[in-house]
PDB file of C-alpha atoms and ligand atoms in Angstrom:
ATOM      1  CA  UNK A  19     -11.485  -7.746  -4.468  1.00 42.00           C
ATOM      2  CA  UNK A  20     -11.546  -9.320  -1.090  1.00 47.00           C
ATOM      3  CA  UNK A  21      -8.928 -11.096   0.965  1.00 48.00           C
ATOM      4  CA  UNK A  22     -10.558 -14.879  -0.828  1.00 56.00           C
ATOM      5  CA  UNK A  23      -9.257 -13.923  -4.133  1.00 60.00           C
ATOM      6  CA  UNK A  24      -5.621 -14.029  -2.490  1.00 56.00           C
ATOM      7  CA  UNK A  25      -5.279 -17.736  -2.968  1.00 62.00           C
ATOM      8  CA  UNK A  26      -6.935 -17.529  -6.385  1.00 65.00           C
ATOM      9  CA  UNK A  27      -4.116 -15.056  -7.414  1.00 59.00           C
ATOM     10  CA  UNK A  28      -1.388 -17.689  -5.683  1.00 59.00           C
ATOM     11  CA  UNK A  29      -3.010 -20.641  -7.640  1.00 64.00           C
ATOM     12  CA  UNK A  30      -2.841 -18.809 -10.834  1.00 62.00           C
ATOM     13  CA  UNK A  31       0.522 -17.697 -10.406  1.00 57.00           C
ATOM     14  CA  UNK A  32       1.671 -21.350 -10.007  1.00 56.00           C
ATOM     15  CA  UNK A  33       0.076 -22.442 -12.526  1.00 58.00           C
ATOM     16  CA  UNK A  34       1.303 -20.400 -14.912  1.00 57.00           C
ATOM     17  CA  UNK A  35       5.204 -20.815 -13.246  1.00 53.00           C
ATOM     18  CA  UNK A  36       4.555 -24.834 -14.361  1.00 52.00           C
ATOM     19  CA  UNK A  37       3.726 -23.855 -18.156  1.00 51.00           C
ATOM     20  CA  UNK A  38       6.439 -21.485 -18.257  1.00 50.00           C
ATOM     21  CA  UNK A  39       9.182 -22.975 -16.648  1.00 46.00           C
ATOM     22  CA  UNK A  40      12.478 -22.182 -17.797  1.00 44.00           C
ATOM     23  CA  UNK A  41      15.941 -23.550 -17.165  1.00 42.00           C
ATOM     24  CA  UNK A  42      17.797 -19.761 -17.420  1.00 48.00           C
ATOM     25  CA  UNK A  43      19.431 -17.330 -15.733  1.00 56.00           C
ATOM     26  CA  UNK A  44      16.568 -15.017 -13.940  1.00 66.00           C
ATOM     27  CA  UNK A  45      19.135 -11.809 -14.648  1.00 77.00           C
ATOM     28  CA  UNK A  46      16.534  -9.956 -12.387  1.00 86.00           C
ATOM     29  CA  UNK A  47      17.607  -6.770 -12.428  1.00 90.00           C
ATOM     30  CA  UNK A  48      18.334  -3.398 -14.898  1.00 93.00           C
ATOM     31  CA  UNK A  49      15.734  -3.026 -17.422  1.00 93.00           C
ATOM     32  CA  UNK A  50      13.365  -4.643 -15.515  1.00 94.00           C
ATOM     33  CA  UNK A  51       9.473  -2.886 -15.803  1.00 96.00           C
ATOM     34  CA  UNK A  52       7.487  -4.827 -13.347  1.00 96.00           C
ATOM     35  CA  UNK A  53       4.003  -5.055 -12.034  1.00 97.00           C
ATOM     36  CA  UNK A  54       3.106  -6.313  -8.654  1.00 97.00           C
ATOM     37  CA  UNK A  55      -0.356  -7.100  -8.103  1.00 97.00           C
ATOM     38  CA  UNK A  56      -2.648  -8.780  -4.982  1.00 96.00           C
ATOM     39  CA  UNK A  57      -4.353  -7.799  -1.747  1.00 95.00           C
ATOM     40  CA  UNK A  58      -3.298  -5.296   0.044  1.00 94.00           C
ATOM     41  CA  UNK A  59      -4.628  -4.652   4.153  1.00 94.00           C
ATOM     42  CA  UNK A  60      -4.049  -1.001   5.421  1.00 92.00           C
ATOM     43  CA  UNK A  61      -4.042  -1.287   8.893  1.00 92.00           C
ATOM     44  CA  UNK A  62      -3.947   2.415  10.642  1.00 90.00           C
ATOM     45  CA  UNK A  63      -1.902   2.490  13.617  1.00 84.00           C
ATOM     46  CA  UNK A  64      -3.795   1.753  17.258  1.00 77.00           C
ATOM     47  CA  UNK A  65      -3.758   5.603  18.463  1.00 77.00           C
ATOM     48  CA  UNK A  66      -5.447   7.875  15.451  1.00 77.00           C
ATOM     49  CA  UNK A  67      -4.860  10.750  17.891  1.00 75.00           C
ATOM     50  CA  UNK A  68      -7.497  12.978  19.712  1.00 72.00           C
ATOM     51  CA  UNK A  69      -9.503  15.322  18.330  1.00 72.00           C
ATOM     52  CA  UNK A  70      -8.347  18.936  19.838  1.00 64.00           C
ATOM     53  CA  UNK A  71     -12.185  20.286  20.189  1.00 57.00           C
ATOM     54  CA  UNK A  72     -12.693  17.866  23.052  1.00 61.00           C
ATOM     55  CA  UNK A  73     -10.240  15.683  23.567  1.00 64.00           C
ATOM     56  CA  UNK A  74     -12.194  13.034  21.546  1.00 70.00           C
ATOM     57  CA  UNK A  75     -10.370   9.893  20.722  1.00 80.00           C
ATOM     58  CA  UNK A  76     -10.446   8.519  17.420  1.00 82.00           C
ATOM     59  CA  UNK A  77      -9.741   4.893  16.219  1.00 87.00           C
ATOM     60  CA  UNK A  78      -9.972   4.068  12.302  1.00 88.00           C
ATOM     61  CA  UNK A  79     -10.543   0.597  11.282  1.00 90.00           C
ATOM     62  CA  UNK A  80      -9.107  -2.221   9.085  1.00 91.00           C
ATOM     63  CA  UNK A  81      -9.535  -2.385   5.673  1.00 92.00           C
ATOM     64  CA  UNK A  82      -8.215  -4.790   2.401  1.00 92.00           C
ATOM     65  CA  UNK A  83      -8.748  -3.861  -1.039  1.00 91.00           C
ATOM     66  CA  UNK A  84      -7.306  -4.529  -4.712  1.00 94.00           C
ATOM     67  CA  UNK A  85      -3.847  -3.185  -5.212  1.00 94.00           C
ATOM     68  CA  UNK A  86      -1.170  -2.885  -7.917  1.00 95.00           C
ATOM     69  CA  UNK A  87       2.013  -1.585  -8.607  1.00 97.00           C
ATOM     70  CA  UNK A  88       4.224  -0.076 -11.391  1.00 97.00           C
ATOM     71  CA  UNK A  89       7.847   0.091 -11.583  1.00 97.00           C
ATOM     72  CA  UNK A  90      11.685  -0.391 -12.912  1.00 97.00           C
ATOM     73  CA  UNK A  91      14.885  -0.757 -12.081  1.00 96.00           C
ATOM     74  CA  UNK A  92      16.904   1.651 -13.753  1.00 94.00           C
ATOM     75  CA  UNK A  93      19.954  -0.614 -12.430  1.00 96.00           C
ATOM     76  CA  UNK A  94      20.357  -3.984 -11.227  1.00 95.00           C
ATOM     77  CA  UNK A  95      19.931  -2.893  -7.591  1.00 96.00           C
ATOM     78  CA  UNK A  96      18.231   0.022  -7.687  1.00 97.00           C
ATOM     79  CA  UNK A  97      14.415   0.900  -8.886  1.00 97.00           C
ATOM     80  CA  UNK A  98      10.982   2.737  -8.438  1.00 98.00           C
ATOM     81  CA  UNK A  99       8.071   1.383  -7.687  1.00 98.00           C
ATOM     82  CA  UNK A 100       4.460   3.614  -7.651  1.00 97.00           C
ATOM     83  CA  UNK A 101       1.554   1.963  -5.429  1.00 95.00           C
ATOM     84  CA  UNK A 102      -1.547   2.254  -6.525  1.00 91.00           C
ATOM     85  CA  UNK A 103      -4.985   0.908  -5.046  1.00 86.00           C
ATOM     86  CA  UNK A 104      -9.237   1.039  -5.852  1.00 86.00           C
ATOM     87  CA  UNK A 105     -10.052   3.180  -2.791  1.00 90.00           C
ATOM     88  CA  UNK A 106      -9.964   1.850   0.531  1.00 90.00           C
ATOM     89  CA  UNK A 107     -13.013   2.506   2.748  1.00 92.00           C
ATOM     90  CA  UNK A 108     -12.090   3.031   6.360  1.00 91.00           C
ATOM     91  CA  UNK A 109     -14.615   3.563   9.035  1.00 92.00           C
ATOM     92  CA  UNK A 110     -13.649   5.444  12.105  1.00 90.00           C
ATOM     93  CA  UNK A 111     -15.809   6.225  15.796  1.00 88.00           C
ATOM     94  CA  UNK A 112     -15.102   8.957  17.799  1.00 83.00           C
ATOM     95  CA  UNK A 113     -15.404   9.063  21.569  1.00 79.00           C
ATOM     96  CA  UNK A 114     -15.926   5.130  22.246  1.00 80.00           C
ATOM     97  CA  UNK A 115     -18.568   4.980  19.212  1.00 82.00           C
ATOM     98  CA  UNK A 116     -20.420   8.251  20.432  1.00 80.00           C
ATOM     99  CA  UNK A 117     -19.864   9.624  16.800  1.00 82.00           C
ATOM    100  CA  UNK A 118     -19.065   7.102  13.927  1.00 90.00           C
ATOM    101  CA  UNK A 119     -18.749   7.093  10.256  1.00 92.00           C
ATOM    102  CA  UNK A 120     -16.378   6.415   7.139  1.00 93.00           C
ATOM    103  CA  UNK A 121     -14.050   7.660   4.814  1.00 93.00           C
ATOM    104  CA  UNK A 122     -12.464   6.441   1.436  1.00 94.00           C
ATOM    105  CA  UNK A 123      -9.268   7.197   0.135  1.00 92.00           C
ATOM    106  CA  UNK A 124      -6.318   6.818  -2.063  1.00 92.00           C
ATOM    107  CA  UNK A 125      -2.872   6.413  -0.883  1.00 91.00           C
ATOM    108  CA  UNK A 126      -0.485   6.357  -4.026  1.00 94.00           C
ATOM    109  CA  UNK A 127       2.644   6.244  -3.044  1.00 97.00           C
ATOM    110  CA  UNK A 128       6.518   6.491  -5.115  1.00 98.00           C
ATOM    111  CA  UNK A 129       9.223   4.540  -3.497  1.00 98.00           C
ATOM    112  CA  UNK A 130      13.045   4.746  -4.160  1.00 98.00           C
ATOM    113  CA  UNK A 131      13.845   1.295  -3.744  1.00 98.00           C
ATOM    114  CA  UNK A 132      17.200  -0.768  -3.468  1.00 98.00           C
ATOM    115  CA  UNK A 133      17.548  -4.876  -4.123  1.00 97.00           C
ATOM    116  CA  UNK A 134      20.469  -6.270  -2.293  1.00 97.00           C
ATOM    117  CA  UNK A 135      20.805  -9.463  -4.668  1.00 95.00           C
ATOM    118  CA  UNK A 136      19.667  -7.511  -7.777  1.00 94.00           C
ATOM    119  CA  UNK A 137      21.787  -8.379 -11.237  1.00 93.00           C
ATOM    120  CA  UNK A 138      22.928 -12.356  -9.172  1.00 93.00           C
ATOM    121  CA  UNK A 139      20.767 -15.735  -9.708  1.00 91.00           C
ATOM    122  CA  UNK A 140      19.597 -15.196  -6.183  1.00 93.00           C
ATOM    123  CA  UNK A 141      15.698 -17.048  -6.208  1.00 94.00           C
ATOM    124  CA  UNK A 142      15.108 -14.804  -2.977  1.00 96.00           C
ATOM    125  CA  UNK A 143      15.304 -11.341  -4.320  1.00 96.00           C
ATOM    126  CA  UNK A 144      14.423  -8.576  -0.933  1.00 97.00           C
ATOM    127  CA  UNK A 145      13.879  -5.032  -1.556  1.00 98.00           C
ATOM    128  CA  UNK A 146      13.965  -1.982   0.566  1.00 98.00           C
ATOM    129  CA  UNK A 147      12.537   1.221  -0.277  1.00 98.00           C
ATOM    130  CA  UNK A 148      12.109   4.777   0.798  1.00 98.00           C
ATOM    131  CA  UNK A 149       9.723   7.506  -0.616  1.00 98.00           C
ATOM    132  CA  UNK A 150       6.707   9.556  -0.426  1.00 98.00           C
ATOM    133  CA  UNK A 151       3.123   9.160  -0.063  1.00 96.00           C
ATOM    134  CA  UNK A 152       0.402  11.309  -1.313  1.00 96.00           C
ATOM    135  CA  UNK A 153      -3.407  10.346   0.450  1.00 95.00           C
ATOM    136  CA  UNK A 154      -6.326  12.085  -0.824  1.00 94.00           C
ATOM    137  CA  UNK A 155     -10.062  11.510   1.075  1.00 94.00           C
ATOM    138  CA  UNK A 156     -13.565  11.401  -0.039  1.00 93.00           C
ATOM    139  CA  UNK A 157     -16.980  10.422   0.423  1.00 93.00           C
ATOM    140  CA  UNK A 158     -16.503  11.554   4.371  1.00 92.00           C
ATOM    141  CA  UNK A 159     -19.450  10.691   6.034  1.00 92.00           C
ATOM    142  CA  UNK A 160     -20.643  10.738   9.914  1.00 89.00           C
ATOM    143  CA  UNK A 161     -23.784   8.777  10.847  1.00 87.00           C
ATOM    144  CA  UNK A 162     -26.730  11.102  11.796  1.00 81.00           C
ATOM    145  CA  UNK A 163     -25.298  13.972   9.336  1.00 80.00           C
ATOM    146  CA  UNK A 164     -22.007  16.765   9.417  1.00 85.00           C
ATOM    147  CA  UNK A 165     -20.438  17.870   7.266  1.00 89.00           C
ATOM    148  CA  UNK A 166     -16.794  16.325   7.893  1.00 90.00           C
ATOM    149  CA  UNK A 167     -14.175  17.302   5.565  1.00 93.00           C
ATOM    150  CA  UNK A 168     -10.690  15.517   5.624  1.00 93.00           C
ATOM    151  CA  UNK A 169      -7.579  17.428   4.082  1.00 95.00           C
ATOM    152  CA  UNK A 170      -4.919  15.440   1.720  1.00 96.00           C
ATOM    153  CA  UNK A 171      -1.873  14.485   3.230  1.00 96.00           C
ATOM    154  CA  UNK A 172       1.933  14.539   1.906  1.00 97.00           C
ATOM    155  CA  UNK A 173       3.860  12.304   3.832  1.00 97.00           C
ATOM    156  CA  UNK A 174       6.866   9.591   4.227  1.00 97.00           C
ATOM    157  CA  UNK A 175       6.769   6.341   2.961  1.00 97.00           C
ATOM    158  CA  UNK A 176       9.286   3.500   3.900  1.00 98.00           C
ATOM    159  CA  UNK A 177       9.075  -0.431   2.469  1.00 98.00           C
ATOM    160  CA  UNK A 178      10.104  -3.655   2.632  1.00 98.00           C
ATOM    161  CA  UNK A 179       9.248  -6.644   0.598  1.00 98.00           C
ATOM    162  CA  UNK A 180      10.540 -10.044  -1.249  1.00 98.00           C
ATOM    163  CA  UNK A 181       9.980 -11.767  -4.201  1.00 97.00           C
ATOM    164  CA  UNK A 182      10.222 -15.214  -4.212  1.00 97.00           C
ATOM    165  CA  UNK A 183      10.871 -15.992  -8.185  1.00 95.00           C
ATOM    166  CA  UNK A 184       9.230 -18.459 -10.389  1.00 94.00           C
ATOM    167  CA  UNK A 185      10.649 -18.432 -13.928  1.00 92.00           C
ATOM    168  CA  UNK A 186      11.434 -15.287 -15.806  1.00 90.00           C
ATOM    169  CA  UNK A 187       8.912 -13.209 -15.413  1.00 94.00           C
ATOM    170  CA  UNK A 188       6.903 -14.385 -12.068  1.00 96.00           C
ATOM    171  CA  UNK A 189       7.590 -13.882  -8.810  1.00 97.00           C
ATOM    172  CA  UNK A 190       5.314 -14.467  -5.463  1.00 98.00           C
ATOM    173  CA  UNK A 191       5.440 -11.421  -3.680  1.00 98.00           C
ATOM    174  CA  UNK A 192       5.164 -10.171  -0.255  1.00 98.00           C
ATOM    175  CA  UNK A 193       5.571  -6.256   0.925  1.00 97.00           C
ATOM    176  CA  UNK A 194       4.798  -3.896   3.524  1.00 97.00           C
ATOM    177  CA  UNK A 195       5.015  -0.018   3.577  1.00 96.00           C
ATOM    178  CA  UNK A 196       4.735   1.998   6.438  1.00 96.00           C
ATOM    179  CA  UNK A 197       3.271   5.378   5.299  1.00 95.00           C
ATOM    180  CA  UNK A 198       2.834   8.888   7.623  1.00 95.00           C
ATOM    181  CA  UNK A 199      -0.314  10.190   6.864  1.00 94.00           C
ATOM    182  CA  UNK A 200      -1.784  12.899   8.950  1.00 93.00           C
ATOM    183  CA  UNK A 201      -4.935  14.713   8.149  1.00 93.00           C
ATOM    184  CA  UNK A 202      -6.386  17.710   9.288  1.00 92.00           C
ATOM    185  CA  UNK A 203     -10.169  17.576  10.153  1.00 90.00           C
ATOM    186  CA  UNK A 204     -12.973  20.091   9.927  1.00 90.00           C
ATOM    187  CA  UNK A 205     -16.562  19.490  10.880  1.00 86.00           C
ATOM    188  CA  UNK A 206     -19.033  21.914   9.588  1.00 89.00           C
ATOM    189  CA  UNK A 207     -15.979  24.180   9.015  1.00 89.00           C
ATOM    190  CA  UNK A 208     -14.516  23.769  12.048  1.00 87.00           C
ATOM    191  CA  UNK A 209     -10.902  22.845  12.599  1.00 88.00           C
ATOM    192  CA  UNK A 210     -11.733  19.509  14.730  1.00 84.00           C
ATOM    193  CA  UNK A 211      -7.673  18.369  14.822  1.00 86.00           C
ATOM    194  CA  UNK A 212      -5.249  16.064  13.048  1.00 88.00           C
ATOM    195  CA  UNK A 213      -5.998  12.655  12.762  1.00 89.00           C
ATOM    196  CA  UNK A 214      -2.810  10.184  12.725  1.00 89.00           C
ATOM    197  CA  UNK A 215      -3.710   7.046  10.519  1.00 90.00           C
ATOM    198  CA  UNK A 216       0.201   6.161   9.750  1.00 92.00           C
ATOM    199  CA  UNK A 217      -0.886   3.028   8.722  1.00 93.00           C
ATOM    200  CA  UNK A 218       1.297  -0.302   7.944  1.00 95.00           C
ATOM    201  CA  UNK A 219      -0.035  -1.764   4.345  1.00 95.00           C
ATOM    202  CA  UNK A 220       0.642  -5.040   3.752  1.00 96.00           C
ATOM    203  CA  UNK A 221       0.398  -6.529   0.907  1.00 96.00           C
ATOM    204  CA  UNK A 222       0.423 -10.165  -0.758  1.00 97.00           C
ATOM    205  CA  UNK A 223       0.065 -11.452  -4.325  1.00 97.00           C
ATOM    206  CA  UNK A 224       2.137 -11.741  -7.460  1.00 97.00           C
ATOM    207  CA  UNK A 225       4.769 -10.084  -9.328  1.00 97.00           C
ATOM    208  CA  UNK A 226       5.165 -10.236 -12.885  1.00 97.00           C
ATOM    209  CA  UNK A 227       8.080  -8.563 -15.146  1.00 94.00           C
ATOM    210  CA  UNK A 228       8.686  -7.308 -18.669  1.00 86.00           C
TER     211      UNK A 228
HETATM  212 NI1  LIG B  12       1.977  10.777  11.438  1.00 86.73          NI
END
């Protein structure tokens, strides 16, 4: 899904707040399993590091992609939350362009998460969350042939986000994580360096409880 369907999602999730509208008490909070779903950008950080053999720059690119998330608040201010993604496809250039190819991967990650305003009638409900991310790579390619191999990554997680609620169960939502993921690189089997994406993921779409 591409960044277009993000106003499709927003449409729909109005639509369905004006059928559904209800007069109670949100009582966001314990209980709670929710899904948060939309478009999510991972943008890598501006310095992806330097590849030891040579001092070779790298810089990974941009990309958006389908996202969703699982998760529930085990009490009115506190929760998990798992993201979860179709792979996103990065490309990358080494040297100024001299080398270039692309990489998928998946970045699932588990937060720990805290709502301020969880269990009151708050509208506005912010979160804040702290975890782990786990990225694993494939389909490494470079143009003109290598064989590049990128290792999976455990790393830190932080996030922030808000939902702004509907009615009882929907919610627009924004959220951002910030996750450390460093890779280790080989090229034809040799150790080439660490590549730093530490990318900031932003997300936008729609929540939706149960
Ligand atoms: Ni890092």
């Amino acid at each position: 899904m591409r960044k277009t369907a993000l106003p499709t999602l927003l449409a729909a999730g109005i639509a369905a707040a004006a059928v559904t509208a209800s007069t109670q008490a949100f009582a966001y909070g314990a209980g709670d399993f929710f899904t948060r779903v939309g478009v999510a950008k991972v943008e890598p950080k501006s310095d992806n590091g330097e590849l030891t053999a040579d001092n070779l720059e790298i810089d990974v690119e941009d990309d958006s992609a389908f996202a969703f998330t699982l998760g529930y608040r085990f009490t009115d201010k506190l929760g998990v939350e798992l993201l979860a993604a179709e792979p996103f496809d990065h490309d990358f250039s080494i040297a100024d362009g001299a080398l270039t190819g692309s990489t998928d991967h998946l970045p699932p990650t588990l937060t720990l998460q805290y709502y301020p305003l969880g269990g009151t009638d708050a509208r506005v409900q912010p979160y804040a969350g702290i975890g782990v991310n786990y990225t694993t790579f494939s389909d490494e390619e470079i143009v003109g042939g290598g064989d590049l191999e990128l290792d999976d990554s455990w790393g830190a997680a932080g996030q922030l986000g808000v939902d702004l609620l509907i009615d009882d169960n929907w919610a627009l939502n924004a959220a951002a994580w910030y996750l450390d993921i460093d890779t280790d690189a080989s090229l034809n089997g040799d150790d080439i360096g660490t590549v730093e994406i530490d990318p900031v993921v932003v997300m936008a779409g729609l929540s939706f409880r149960f």
